[in-house]
mmCIF file of C-alpha atoms in Angstrom:
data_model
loop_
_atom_site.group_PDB
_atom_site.id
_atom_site.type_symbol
_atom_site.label_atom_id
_atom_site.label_comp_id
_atom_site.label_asym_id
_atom_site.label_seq_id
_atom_site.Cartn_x
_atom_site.Cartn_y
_atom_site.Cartn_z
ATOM 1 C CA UNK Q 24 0.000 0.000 0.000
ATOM 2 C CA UNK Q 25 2.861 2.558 0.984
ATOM 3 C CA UNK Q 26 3.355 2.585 -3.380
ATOM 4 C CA UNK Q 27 -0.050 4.826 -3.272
ATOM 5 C CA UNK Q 28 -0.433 5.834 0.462
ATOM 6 C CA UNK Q 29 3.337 7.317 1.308
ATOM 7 C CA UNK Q 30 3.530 10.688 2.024
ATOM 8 C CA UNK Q 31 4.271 12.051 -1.261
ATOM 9 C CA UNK Q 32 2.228 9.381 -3.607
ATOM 10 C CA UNK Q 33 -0.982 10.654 -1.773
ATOM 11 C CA UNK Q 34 -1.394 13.498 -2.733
ATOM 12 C CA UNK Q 35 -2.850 12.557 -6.178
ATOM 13 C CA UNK Q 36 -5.909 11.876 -4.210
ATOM 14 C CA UNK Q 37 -5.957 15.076 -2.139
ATOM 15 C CA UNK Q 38 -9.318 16.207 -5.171
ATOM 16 C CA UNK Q 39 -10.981 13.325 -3.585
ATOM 17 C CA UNK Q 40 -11.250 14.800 -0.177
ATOM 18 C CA UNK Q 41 -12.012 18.134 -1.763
ATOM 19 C CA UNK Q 42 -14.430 17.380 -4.027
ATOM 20 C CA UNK Q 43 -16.568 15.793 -1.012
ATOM 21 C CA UNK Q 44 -16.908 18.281 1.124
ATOM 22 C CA UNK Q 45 -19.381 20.793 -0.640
ATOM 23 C CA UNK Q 46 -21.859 17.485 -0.747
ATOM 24 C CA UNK Q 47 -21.378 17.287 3.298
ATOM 25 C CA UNK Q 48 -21.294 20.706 3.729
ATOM 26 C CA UNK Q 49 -24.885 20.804 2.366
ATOM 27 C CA UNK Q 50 -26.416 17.663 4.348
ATOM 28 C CA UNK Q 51 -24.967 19.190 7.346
ATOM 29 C CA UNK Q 52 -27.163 22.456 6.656
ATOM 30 C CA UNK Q 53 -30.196 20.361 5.820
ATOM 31 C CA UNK Q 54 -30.302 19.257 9.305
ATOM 32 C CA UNK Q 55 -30.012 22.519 11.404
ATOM 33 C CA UNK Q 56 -33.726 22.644 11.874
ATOM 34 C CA UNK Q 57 -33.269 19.202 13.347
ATOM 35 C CA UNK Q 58 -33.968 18.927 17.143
ATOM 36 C CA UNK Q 59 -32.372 16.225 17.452
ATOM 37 C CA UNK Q 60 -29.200 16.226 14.719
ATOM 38 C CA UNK Q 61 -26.926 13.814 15.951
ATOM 39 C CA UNK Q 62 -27.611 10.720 14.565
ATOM 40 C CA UNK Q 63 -27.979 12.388 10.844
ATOM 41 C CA UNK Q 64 -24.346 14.531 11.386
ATOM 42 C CA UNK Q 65 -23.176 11.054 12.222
ATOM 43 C CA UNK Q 66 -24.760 9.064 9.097
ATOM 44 C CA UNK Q 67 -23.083 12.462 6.920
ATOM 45 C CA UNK Q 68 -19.633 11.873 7.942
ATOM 46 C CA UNK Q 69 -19.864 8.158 7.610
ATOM 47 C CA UNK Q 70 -21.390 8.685 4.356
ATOM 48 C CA UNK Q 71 -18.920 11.063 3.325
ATOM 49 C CA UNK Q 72 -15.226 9.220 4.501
ATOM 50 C CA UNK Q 73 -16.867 5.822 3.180
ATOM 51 C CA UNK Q 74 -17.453 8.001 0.007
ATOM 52 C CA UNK Q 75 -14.203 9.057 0.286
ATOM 53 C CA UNK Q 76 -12.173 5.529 0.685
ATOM 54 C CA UNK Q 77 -14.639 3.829 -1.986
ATOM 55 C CA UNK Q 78 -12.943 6.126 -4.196
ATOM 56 C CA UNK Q 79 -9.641 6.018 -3.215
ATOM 57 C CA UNK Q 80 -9.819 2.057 -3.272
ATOM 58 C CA UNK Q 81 -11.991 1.579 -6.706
ATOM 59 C CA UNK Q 82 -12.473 4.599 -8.265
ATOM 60 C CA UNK Q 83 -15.970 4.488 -7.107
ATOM 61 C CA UNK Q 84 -18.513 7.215 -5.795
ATOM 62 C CA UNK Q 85 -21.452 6.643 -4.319
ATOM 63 C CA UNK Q 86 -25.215 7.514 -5.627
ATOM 64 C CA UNK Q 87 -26.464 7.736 -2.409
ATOM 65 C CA UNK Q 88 -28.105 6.889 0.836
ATOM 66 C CA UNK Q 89 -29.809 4.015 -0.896
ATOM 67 C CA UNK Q 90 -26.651 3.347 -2.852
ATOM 68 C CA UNK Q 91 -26.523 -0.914 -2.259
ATOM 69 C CA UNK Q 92 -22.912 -0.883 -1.932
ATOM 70 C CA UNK Q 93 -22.990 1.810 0.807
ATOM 71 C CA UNK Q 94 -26.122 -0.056 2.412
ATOM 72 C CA UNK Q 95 -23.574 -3.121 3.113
ATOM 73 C CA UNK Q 96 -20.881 -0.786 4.417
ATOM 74 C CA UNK Q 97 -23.438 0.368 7.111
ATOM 75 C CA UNK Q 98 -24.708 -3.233 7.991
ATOM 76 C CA UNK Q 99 -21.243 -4.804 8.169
ATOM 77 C CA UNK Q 100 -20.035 -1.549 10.542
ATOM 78 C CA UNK Q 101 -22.714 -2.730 12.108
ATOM 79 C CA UNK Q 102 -22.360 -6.297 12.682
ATOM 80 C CA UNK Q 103 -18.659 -6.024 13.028
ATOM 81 C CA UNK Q 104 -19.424 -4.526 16.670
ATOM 82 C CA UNK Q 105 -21.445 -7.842 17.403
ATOM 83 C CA UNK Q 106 -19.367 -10.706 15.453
ATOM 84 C CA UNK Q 107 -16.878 -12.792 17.017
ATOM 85 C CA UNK Q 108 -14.962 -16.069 16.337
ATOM 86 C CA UNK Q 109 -17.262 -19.446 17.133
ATOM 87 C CA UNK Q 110 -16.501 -22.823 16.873
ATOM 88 C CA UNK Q 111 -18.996 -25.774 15.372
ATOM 89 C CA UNK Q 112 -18.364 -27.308 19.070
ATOM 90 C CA UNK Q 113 -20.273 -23.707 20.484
ATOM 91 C CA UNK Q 114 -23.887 -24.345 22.158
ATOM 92 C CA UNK Q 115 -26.672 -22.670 20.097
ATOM 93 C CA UNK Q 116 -27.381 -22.903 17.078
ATOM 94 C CA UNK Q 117 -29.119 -19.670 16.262
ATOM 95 C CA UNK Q 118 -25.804 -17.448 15.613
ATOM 96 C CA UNK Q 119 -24.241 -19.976 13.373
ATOM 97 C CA UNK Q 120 -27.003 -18.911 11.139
ATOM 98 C CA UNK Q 121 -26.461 -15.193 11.529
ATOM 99 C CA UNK Q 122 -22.895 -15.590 10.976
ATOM 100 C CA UNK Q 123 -23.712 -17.215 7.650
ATOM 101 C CA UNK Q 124 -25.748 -14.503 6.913
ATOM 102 C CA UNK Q 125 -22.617 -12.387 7.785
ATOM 103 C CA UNK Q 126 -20.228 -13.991 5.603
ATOM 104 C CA UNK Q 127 -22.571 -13.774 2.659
ATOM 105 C CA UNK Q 128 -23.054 -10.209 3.755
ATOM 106 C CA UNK Q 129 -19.032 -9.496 3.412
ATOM 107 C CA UNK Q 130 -18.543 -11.434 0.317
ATOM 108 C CA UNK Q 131 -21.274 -9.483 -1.510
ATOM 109 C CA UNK Q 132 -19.412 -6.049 0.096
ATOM 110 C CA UNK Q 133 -16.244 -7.377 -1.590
ATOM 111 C CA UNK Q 134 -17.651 -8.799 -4.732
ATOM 112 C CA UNK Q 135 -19.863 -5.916 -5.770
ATOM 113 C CA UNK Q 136 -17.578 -3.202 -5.901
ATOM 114 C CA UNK Q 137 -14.732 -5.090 -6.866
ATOM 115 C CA UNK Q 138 -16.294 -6.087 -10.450
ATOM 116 C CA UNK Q 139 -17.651 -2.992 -10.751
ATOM 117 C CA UNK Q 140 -14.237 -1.566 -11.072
ATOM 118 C CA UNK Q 141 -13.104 -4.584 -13.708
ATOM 119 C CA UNK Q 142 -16.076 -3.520 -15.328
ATOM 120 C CA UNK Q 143 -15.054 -0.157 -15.778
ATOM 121 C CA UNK Q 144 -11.576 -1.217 -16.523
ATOM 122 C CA UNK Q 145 -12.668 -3.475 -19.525
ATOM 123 C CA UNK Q 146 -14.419 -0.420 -20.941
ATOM 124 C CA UNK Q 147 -11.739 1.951 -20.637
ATOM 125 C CA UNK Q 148 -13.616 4.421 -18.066
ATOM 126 C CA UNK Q 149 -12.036 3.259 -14.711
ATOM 127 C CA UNK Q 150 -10.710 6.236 -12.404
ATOM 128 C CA UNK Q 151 -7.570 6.238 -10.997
ATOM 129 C CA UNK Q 152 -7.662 4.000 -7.608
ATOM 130 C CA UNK Q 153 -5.858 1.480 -5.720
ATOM 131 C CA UNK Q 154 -7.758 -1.560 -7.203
ATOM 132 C CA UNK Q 155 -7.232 -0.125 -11.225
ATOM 133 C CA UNK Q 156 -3.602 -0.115 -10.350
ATOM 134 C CA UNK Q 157 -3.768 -3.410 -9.481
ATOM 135 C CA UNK Q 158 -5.727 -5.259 -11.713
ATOM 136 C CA UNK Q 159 -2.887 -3.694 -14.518
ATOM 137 C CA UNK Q 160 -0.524 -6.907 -13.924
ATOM 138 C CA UNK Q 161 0.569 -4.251 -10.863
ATOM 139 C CA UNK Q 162 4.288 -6.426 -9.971
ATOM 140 C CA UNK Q 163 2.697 -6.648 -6.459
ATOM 141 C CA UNK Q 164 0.313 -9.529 -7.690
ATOM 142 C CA UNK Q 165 2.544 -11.098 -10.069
ATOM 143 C CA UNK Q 166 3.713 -13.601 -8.137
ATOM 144 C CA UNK Q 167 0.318 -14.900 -7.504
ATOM 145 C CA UNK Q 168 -1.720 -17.574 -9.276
ATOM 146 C CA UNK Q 169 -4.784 -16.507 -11.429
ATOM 147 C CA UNK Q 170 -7.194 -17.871 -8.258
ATOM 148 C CA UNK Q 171 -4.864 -16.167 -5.279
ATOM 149 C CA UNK Q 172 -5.079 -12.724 -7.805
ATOM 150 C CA UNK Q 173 -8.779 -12.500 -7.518
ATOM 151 C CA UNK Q 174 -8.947 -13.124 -3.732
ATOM 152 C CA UNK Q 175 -6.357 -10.585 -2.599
ATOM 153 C CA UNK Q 176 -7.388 -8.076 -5.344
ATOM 154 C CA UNK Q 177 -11.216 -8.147 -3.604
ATOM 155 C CA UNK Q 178 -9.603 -8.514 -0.191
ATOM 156 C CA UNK Q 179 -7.156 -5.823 0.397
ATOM 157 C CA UNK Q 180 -9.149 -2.520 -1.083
ATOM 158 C CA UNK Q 181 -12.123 -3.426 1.382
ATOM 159 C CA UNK Q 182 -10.005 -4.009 3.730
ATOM 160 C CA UNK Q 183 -8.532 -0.387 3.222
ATOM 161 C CA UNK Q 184 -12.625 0.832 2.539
ATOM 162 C CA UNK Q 185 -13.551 -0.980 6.149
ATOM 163 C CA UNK Q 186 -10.728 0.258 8.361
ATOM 164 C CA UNK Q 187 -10.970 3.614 7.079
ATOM 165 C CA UNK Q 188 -14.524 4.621 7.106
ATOM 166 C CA UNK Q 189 -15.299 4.106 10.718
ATOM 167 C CA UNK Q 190 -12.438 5.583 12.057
ATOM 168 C CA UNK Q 191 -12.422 8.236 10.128
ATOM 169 C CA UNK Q 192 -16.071 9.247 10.812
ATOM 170 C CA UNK Q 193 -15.454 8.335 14.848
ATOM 171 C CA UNK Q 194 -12.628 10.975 14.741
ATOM 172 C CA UNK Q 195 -14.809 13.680 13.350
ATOM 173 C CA UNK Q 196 -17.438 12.681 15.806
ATOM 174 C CA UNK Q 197 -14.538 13.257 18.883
ATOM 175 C CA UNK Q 198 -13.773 16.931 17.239
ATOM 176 C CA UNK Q 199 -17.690 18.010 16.821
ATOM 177 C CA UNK Q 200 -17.399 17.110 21.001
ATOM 178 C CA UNK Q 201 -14.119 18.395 21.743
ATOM 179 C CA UNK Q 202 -16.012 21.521 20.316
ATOM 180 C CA UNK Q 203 -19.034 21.949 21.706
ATOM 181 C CA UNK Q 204 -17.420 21.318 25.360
ATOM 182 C CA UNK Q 205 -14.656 23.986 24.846
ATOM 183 C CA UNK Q 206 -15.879 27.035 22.625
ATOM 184 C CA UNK Q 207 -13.072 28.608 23.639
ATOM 185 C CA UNK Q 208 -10.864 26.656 20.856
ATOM 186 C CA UNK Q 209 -13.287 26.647 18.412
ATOM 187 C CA UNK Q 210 -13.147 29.932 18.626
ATOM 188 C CA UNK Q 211 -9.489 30.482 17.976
ATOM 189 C CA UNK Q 212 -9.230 27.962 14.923
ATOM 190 C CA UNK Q 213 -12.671 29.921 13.554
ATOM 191 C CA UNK Q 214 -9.631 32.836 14.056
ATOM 192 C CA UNK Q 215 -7.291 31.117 12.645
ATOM 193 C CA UNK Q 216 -9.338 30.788 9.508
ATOM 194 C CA UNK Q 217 -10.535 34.083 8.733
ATOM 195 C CA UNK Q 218 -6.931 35.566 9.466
ATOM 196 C CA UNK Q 219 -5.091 33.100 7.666
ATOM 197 C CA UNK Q 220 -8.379 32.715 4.166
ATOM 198 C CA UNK Q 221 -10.884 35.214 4.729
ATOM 199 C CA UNK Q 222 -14.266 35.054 5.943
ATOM 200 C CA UNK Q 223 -15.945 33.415 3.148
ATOM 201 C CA UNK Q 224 -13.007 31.304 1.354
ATOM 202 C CA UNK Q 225 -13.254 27.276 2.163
ATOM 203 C CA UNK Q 226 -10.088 26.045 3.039
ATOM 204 C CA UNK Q 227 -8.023 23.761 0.695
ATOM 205 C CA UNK Q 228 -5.156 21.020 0.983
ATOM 206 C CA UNK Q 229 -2.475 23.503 -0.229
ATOM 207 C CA UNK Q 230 -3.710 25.523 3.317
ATOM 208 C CA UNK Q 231 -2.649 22.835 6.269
ATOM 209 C CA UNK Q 232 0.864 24.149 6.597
ATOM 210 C CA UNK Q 233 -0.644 28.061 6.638
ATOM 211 C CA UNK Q 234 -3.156 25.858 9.942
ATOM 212 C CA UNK Q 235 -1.036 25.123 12.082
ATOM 213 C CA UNK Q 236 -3.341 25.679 15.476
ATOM 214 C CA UNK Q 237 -6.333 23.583 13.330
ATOM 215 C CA UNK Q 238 -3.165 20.557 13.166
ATOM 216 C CA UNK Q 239 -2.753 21.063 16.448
ATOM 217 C CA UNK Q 240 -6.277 20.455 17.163
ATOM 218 C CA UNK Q 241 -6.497 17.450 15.303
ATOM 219 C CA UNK Q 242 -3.363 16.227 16.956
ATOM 220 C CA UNK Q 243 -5.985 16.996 20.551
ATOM 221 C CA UNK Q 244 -8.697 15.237 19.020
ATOM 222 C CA UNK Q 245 -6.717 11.835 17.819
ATOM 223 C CA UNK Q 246 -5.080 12.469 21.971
ATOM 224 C CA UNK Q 247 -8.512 12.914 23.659
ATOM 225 C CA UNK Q 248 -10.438 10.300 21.755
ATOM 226 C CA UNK Q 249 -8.296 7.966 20.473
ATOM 227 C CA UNK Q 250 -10.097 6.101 17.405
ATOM 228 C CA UNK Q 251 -8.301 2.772 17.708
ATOM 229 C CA UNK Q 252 -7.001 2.468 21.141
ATOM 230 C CA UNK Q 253 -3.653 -0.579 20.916
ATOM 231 C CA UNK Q 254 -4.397 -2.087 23.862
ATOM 232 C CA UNK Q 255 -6.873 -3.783 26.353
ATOM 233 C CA UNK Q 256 -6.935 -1.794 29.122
ATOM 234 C CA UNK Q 257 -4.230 -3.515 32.088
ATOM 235 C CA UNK Q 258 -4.545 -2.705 35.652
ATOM 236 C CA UNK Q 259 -2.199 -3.714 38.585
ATOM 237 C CA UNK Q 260 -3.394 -6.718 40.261
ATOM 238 C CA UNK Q 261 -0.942 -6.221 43.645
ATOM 239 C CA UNK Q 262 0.984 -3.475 44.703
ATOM 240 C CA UNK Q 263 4.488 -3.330 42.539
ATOM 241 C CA UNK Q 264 7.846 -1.488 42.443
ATOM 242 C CA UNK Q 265 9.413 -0.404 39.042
ATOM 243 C CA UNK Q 266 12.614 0.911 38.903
ATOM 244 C CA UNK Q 267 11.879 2.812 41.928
ATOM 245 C CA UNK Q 268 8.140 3.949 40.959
ATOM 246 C CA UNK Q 269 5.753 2.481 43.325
ATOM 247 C CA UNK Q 270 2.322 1.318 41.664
ATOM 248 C CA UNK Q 271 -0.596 0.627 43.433
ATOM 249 C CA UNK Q 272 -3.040 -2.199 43.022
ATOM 250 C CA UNK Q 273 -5.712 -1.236 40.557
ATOM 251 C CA UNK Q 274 -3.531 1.503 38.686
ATOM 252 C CA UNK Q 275 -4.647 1.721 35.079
ATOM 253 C CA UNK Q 276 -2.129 3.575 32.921
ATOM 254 C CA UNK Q 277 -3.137 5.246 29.717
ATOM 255 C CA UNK Q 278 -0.464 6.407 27.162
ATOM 256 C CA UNK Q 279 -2.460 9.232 26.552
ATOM 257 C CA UNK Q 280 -3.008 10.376 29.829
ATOM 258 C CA UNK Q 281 0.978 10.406 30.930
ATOM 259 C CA UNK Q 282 1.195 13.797 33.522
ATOM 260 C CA UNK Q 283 4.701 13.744 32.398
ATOM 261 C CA UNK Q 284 3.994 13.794 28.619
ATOM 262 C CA UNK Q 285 0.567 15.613 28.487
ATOM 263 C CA UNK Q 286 0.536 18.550 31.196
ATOM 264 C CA UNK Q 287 -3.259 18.596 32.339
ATOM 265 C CA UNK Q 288 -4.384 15.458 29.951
ATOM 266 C CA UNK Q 289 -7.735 15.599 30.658
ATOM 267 C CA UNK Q 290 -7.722 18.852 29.404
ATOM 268 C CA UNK Q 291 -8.258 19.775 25.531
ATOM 269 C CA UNK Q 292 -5.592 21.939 25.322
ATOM 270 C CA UNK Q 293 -4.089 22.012 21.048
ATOM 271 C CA UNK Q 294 -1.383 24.443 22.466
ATOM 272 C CA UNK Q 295 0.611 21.491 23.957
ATOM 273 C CA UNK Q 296 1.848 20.425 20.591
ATOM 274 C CA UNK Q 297 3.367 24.288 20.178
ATOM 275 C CA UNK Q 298 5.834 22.484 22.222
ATOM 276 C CA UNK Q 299 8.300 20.724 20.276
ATOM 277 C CA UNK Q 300 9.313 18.052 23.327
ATOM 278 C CA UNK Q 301 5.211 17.142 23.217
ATOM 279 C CA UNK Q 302 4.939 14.096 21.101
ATOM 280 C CA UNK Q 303 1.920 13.261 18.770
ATOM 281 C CA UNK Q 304 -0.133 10.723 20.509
ATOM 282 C CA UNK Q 305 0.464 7.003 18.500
ATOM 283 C CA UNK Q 306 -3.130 7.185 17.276
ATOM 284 C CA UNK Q 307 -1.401 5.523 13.783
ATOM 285 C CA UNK Q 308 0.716 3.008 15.722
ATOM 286 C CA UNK Q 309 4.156 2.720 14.743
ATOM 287 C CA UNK Q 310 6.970 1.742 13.093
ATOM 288 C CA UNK Q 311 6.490 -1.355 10.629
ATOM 289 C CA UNK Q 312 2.843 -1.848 11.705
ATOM 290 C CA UNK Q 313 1.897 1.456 11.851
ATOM 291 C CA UNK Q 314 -1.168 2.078 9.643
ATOM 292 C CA UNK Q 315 -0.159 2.791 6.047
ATOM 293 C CA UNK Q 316 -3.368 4.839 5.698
ATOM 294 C CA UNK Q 317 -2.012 8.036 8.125
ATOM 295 C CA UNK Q 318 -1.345 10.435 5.301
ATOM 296 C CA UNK Q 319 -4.768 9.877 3.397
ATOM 297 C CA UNK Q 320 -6.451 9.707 6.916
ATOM 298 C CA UNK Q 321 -4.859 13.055 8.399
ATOM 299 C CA UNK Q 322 -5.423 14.781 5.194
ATOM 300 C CA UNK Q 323 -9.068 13.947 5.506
ATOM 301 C CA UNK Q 324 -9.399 14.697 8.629
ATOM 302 C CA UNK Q 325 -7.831 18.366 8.013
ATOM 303 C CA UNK Q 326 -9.829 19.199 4.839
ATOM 304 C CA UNK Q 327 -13.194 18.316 6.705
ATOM 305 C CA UNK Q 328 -12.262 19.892 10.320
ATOM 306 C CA UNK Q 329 -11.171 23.080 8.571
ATOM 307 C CA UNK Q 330 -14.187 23.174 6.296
ATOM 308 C CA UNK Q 331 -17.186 22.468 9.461
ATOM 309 C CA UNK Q 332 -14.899 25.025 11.576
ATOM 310 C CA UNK Q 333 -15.569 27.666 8.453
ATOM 311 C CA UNK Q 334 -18.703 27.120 8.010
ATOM 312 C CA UNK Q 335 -20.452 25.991 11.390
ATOM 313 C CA UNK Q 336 -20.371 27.048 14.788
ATOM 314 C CA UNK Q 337 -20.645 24.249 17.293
ATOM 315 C CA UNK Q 338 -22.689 24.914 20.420
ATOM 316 C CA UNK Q 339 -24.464 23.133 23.604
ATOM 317 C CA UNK Q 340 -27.922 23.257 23.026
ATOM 318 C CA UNK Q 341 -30.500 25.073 24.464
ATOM 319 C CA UNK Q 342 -33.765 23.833 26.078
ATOM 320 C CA UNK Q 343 -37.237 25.471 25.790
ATOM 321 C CA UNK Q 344 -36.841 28.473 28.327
ATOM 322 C CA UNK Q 345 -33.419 29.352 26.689
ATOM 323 C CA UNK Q 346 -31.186 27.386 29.289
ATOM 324 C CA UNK Q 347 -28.192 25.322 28.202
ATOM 325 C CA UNK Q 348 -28.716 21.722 28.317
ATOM 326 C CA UNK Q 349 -25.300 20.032 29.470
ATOM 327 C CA UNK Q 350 -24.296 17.008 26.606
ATOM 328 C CA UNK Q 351 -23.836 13.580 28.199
ATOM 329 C CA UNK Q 352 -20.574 12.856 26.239
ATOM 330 C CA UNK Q 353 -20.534 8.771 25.694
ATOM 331 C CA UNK Q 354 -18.391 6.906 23.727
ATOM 332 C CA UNK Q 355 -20.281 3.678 21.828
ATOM 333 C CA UNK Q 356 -18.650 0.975 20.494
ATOM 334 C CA UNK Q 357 -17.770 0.212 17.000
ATOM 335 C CA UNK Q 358 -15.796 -2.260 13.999
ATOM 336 C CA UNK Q 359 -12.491 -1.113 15.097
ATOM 337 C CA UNK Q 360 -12.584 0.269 19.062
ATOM 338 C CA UNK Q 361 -13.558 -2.203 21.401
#
C-alpha cells in the first residue's frame, strides 16, 4: 500500500477529499432545523469518509443513501461490533445462522464493488484507484496464481474501505465534542481561519501548513479520543515497584493520559503540541505496523475539520426556556474500538 499511500504518492488523491466536502457541507445544513441532529451529522460523515475511501480504493462514488454498496458498508459496521470467532463445538445454534448470513453479507461487500471496477476497466472508463492499479498486472500480484489474484485483489481494497470509514467518521465525531465542550478553541481555529483565508473562502489542501493551530487540534482530538485504542486496558493486580516507581493495586495507565507527557491530559488543550518536546499521541501506531493509511487519513481529517470550523459554529444546546442543556458525552462501540 505505501506505493499509493506514502507521504508524497498521496497526494494525487488530495481532489478526492475536496471534491466531497461541498456534498457534506450541504447535508450538514439540511439538518439545522433538526432537534435532534446527531444521529444524521453522524450518518453524513460516515457517508462522506466511506465516500471518500470507496474512491480512493476503486475509483468508485457513491449515488447515495440508498446506494446498495454503501447499504452493506453500514450493515457490516454494524455487525462487526457484534461478530466474534465461534466454533462448530459452540452451544446454540441460532448465531451460526447469523454468521452465515454475515459472511454472505461481506462477500457481496467485496464482490460488488470489486467487479464494478473490472467492469469499468474493460471499458476503458475506470478512475484512478488502488484496485485499477492493481488489476494492470501491478508487480505486487505477479507472483500470484490466477485464483490467489482474484482473492487478494477483492480482499485488500475493502479491507482499506472498512478500516478507514469508521475511524475516520469516529474521529470527526470526537472533534464536533471536543467543540461543543470547549468554545473557547473553536473559537481560535474559527480565528485562525478568517486571518489566515478570509471570511468566506473554504479552506483547501495547499492551506494545512498556513493551519497550524487547526493541526494542532487534530493532533488533541486523535489524543482525547483515540479512534483505535492498541491495547486492552491492564490494571495492577498487587501493589508493585518499578525501577523505583511504586504502583498501586488497581492503577490503570493510559499512554495518553501520561502527567509527564501531556501537562493537564484531561484537558483539551491544542497548544501542547506548540511544544516541540510534546509528542503526537500514537493514534497511527508505529513503526512497521503502523497504519499505512495516516497520510490519506490526516489529510481527511484536516480538509473536513477546517471546512465544518468555516462554516459551522458548534454549540451546547439550548432547552425550551433558553437554558443550556449540558451534553452527556458517551463513547459507543464500534468495527475497530472495542
Amino acid at each position: 500500500m505505501n506505493n499509493w499511500l506514502n507521504a508524497r504518492a498521496v497526494i494525487q488523491f488530495d481532489s478526492i477529499q475536496e471534491q466531497r466536502i461541498q456534498p457534506l457541507l450541504h447535508r450538514l445544513v439540511k439538518l439545522q432545523g433538526d432537534p435532534n441532529p446527531f444521529d444524521g451529522v453522524k450518518g453524513a460523515l460516515f457517508y462522506n469518509a466511506a465516500n471518500s475511501m470507496l474512491k480512493l480504493s476503486y475509483g468508485y462514488s457513491l449515488q447515495g443513501d440508498n446506494d446498495m454498496i454503501f447499504q452493506d458498508m453500514q450493515h457490516i459496521s454494524e455487525y462487526s461490533v457484534r461478530v466474534g470467532m465461534f466454533t462448530n463445538w459452540f452451544p446454540g445454534t441460532g448465531w451460526k445462522r447469523t454468521t452465515c448470513e454475515w459472511r454472505a453479507l461481506k462477500e457481496r461487500s467485496q464482490s460488488a464493488p470489486y467487479e464494478w471496477t473490472k467492469t469499468q476497466l474493460a471499458a476503458g472508463t475506470a478512475e484512478p484507484s488502488i484496485l485499477r492499479a492493481l488489476l494492470q498486472n501491478h508487480k505486487l500480484i505477479a507472483h500470484l496464481s490466477e485464483r490467489e489474484k482474484e482473492s487478494r485483489l477483492k480482499e485488500v481494497p475493502w479491507m482499506i474501505v472498512a478500516a478507514g470509514t469508521d475511524t475516520t467518521s469516529t474521529a470527526l465525531v470526537a472533534f464536533l465534542a471536543a467543540m461543543v465542550l470547549n468554545p473557547h478553541v473553536q473559537a481560535k481555529a474559527q480565528k485562525e481561519l478568517d486571518d489566515v483565508l478570509g471570511p468566506i473562502s473554504l479552506p483547501t489542501m495547499t492551506d494545512r501548513e498556513r493551519l497550524p493551530y487547526i493541526q494542532n487540534l487534530i493532533q488533541e482530538v486523535l489524543r482525547w479520543q483515540p479512534v483505535n485504542p492498541t491495547g486492552i486496558a491492564h490494571a495492577c493486580w498487587q501493589d508493585d515497584n518499578y525501577e523505583g516507581y511504586g504502583i498501586k493495586k488497581g492503577t490503570i495507565v493510559a499512554m495518553t493520559r501520561d502527567e509527564n507527557v501531556y501537562k493537564d491530559p484531561e484537558i483539551f488543550n491544542p497548544d501542547r503540541f506548540q511544544d516541540p518536546d510534546v509528542p503526537y499521541a500514537p493514534a497511527f501506531g508505529w513503526g512497521r505496523r503502523k497504519c499505512p493509511g495516516i497520510y490519506f487519513a490526516e489529510a481527511s481529517l484536516f480538509i473536513v475539520v477546517a471546512s465544518l470550523l468555516a462554516t459551522f459554529t458548534f454549540s451546547k444546546k439550548r432547552d425550551a426556556a433558553g437554558q443550556v442543556i449540558e451534553p452527556q458525552i458517551e463513547g459507543v462501540s464500534n468495527a475497530i474500538v472495542m
